[in-house]
Amino acid sequence: MKTIVNLKNINKLAIPATIAGISEPLLSITDAAIVGNIPEYGLESLAAAGIVGSFLSMLIWILGQTRSAISAIISQYLGAGRLDEVKTLPVQAIFFNILLSIIILLSTVFVVEEIFMFLKAKDKILEFCVSYYGIRVWGFPLTLFTFAVMGIFRGLQNTSWPMVIALIGAVLNILLDYIFVYGIEGVLEPMYLDGAAWASLLSQGVMAIIAFFLLVLKTDISLKLRFPLHPELGRLVIMSLNLFVRALSLNIALILAVREATDLGDRFIGAHTIAINVWLFSAFFIDGYGAAGNILGGKLLGAKDYPNLWNLAKKIIQYGVTVSLVLMVLGFVFYEPIGRLFSNEQVALDTFYSVFYIIILSLPINSIAFVFDGLFKGLGEMKYLRNTLLGATFLGFVPMLYLGKYLGWGFTGIWIAFTVWMLIRGAALVFKFNSKFRPLLQKT
């Protein structure tokens, strides 16, 4: 059946993907917002949640890239009408994901203090980081299992069930955060930052259970591991490795930013925690159209329908930029209340407000990068995505970050570096898509 590319079909995938996407950073945002308002050690708790959240996000993003690889392969086979040929691949990919997550977990859990000392955490913040991470890290394999299942559903052109999984996890996390952090008088003592960690861990467990049952009940995919290994597993691993390198370079930028903000002082890492959570929230919000591009792009490529692929790219960019402009307006209108969601510490808020305008103004640039990023994943262009991120990070972000430090730009310099980073990413992807697919379009 020919795929029709119109607003209705794109939004059918993009809207649930957007809701699912913003639910992911909502877990960290909730932790940051609630612990930042703890009566005692609120600023230190906020800083620790930000440092640990950034490190865990790095691990999850690096290994969670198999979600995009699974989605790309399944959607391409679906578009080619050969879905039956890859039925044994998903469960092999899931086991691959879980094995990697266990290896990474065990390699970090025994050197956790050294990791956060490298990120320049010290004194009370370091103590909080070690305790918080020691609980949250055990949710790592659960999250990667859930991500793999979401990738399978995306490949099958279904973003509704991933949305359900993510929403239940986010709502449960918010409820448990309030209960565990502040306690229930006469029933449960306040657990403060550790309570936020337990809330996240339990929410991740529930999401994994729901993902398991939905996969069993709503698809024909078996979770019984069968041999021999599927021929496409090698391509999936290569695609995933390219995305691992890409995600590693991406997270080098995020970690360097955290390190530099921490080095500036407590109020700066507190402000950076607020800023990066707002930035990630907007990124996942815009990324819904990237997810639609990922899903439909792979299917159209599998069917070799280049006119509709070109049309898809134009439409998702238009919609993505429109969403970013709406977010810009909302950001300017609710400038002060957004900051106060996270903290009552005026010194941290003033520092955050000093860079918030940069985050808001860069949203249209971000939308182009995020949307094309999703489309390229669906097309299986993992090698180019890898090279783009390496170039943007080491030729753009890192030089700009340390130039800003040398020139004394302080906290503002960190967020100027982020803007340059996103500008390079978006421009490289637009150039590549035009140079590769315009000639194919002209031949049809």
PDB file of N, CA and C in Angstrom, residues 86-95 145 149 152 156 212 214-226:
ATOM      1  N   VAL A  86      12.147 -10.565   9.220  1.00  0.00           N
ATOM      2  CA  VAL A  86      12.903 -10.039  10.363  1.00  0.00           C
ATOM      3  C   VAL A  86      12.225 -10.328  11.710  1.00  0.00           C
ATOM      4  N   LYS A  87      11.381 -11.318  11.763  1.00  0.00           N
ATOM      5  CA  LYS A  87      10.634 -11.584  13.006  1.00  0.00           C
ATOM      6  C   LYS A  87      11.511 -12.070  14.159  1.00  0.00           C
ATOM      7  N   THR A  88      12.642 -12.685  13.861  1.00  0.00           N
ATOM      8  CA  THR A  88      13.519 -13.161  14.942  1.00  0.00           C
ATOM      9  C   THR A  88      14.537 -12.110  15.386  1.00  0.00           C
ATOM     10  N   LEU A  89      14.624 -11.006  14.632  1.00  0.00           N
ATOM     11  CA  LEU A  89      15.622  -9.983  14.942  1.00  0.00           C
ATOM     12  C   LEU A  89      15.332  -9.205  16.224  1.00  0.00           C
ATOM     13  N   PRO A  90      14.081  -8.766  16.477  1.00  0.00           N
ATOM     14  CA  PRO A  90      13.840  -7.910  17.650  1.00  0.00           C
ATOM     15  C   PRO A  90      14.288  -8.515  18.975  1.00  0.00           C
ATOM     16  N   VAL A  91      13.982  -9.785  19.220  1.00  0.00           N
ATOM     17  CA  VAL A  91      14.357 -10.369  20.510  1.00  0.00           C
ATOM     18  C   VAL A  91      15.878 -10.484  20.647  1.00  0.00           C
ATOM     19  N   GLN A  92      16.566 -10.730  19.536  1.00  0.00           N
ATOM     20  CA  GLN A  92      18.032 -10.764  19.578  1.00  0.00           C
ATOM     21  C   GLN A  92      18.582  -9.374  19.901  1.00  0.00           C
ATOM     22  N   ALA A  93      17.935  -8.351  19.361  1.00  0.00           N
ATOM     23  CA  ALA A  93      18.353  -6.978  19.648  1.00  0.00           C
ATOM     24  C   ALA A  93      18.097  -6.627  21.114  1.00  0.00           C
ATOM     25  N   ILE A  94      16.993  -7.104  21.664  1.00  0.00           N
ATOM     26  CA  ILE A  94      16.672  -6.840  23.067  1.00  0.00           C
ATOM     27  C   ILE A  94      17.733  -7.464  23.985  1.00  0.00           C
ATOM     28  N   PHE A  95      18.095  -8.719  23.711  1.00  0.00           N
ATOM     29  CA  PHE A  95      19.112  -9.385  24.527  1.00  0.00           C
ATOM     30  C   PHE A  95      20.468  -8.681  24.392  1.00  0.00           C
ATOM     31  N   PHE A 145      15.690  -1.924  28.080  1.00  0.00           N
ATOM     32  CA  PHE A 145      14.699  -2.892  27.603  1.00  0.00           C
ATOM     33  C   PHE A 145      13.469  -2.156  27.068  1.00  0.00           C
ATOM     34  N   VAL A 149      11.853  -2.044  23.113  1.00  0.00           N
ATOM     35  CA  VAL A 149      10.452  -2.347  22.777  1.00  0.00           C
ATOM     36  C   VAL A 149       9.817  -1.162  22.051  1.00  0.00           C
ATOM     37  N   ILE A 152      10.786  -1.234  18.462  1.00  0.00           N
ATOM     38  CA  ILE A 152      10.025  -2.231  17.697  1.00  0.00           C
ATOM     39  C   ILE A 152       8.676  -1.658  17.287  1.00  0.00           C
ATOM     40  N   LEU A 156       7.080  -0.637  13.454  1.00  0.00           N
ATOM     41  CA  LEU A 156       5.778  -1.130  12.995  1.00  0.00           C
ATOM     42  C   LEU A 156       4.789   0.014  12.748  1.00  0.00           C
ATOM     43  N   PHE A 212       6.777  -5.043  28.279  1.00  0.00           N
ATOM     44  CA  PHE A 212       6.824  -6.495  28.064  1.00  0.00           C
ATOM     45  C   PHE A 212       5.453  -7.033  27.677  1.00  0.00           C
ATOM     46  N   LEU A 214       2.759  -5.410  26.575  1.00  0.00           N
ATOM     47  CA  LEU A 214       2.245  -4.858  25.313  1.00  0.00           C
ATOM     48  C   LEU A 214       2.888  -5.535  24.113  1.00  0.00           C
ATOM     49  N   LEU A 215       4.181  -5.819  24.203  1.00  0.00           N
ATOM     50  CA  LEU A 215       4.862  -6.496  23.105  1.00  0.00           C
ATOM     51  C   LEU A 215       4.283  -7.891  22.892  1.00  0.00           C
ATOM     52  N   VAL A 216       4.002  -8.580  23.975  1.00  0.00           N
ATOM     53  CA  VAL A 216       3.444  -9.935  23.892  1.00  0.00           C
ATOM     54  C   VAL A 216       2.012  -9.909  23.367  1.00  0.00           C
ATOM     55  N   LEU A 217       1.210  -8.958  23.869  1.00  0.00           N
ATOM     56  CA  LEU A 217      -0.228  -8.948  23.557  1.00  0.00           C
ATOM     57  C   LEU A 217      -0.573  -8.246  22.237  1.00  0.00           C
ATOM     58  N   LYS A 218       0.237  -7.274  21.831  1.00  0.00           N
ATOM     59  CA  LYS A 218      -0.137  -6.428  20.690  1.00  0.00           C
ATOM     60  C   LYS A 218       0.671  -6.697  19.426  1.00  0.00           C
ATOM     61  N   THR A 219       1.633  -7.605  19.473  1.00  0.00           N
ATOM     62  CA  THR A 219       2.407  -7.929  18.265  1.00  0.00           C
ATOM     63  C   THR A 219       2.540  -9.445  18.128  1.00  0.00           C
ATOM     64  N   ASP A 220       3.020  -9.864  16.972  1.00  0.00           N
ATOM     65  CA  ASP A 220       3.289 -11.285  16.729  1.00  0.00           C
ATOM     66  C   ASP A 220       4.737 -11.642  17.038  1.00  0.00           C
ATOM     67  N   ILE A 221       5.473 -10.698  17.604  1.00  0.00           N
ATOM     68  CA  ILE A 221       6.902 -10.908  17.860  1.00  0.00           C
ATOM     69  C   ILE A 221       7.094 -11.765  19.108  1.00  0.00           C
ATOM     70  N   SER A 222       7.845 -12.819  18.967  1.00  0.00           N
ATOM     71  CA  SER A 222       8.115 -13.718  20.080  1.00  0.00           C
ATOM     72  C   SER A 222       9.317 -13.220  20.885  1.00  0.00           C
ATOM     73  N   LEU A 223       9.250 -13.408  22.199  1.00  0.00           N
ATOM     74  CA  LEU A 223      10.381 -13.045  23.056  1.00  0.00           C
ATOM     75  C   LEU A 223      11.261 -14.248  23.371  1.00  0.00           C
ATOM     76  N   LYS A 224      11.048 -15.321  22.639  1.00  0.00           N
ATOM     77  CA  LYS A 224      11.897 -16.502  22.793  1.00  0.00           C
ATOM     78  C   LYS A 224      13.122 -16.341  21.899  1.00  0.00           C
ATOM     79  N   LEU A 225      14.305 -16.401  22.503  1.00  0.00           N
ATOM     80  CA  LEU A 225      15.544 -16.215  21.752  1.00  0.00           C
ATOM     81  C   LEU A 225      15.800 -17.431  20.869  1.00  0.00           C
ATOM     82  N   ARG A 226      15.941 -17.184  19.563  1.00  0.00           N
ATOM     83  CA  ARG A 226      16.159 -18.270  18.608  1.00  0.00           C
ATOM     84  C   ARG A 226      17.481 -18.065  17.872  1.00  0.00           C
TER      85      ARG A 226
END
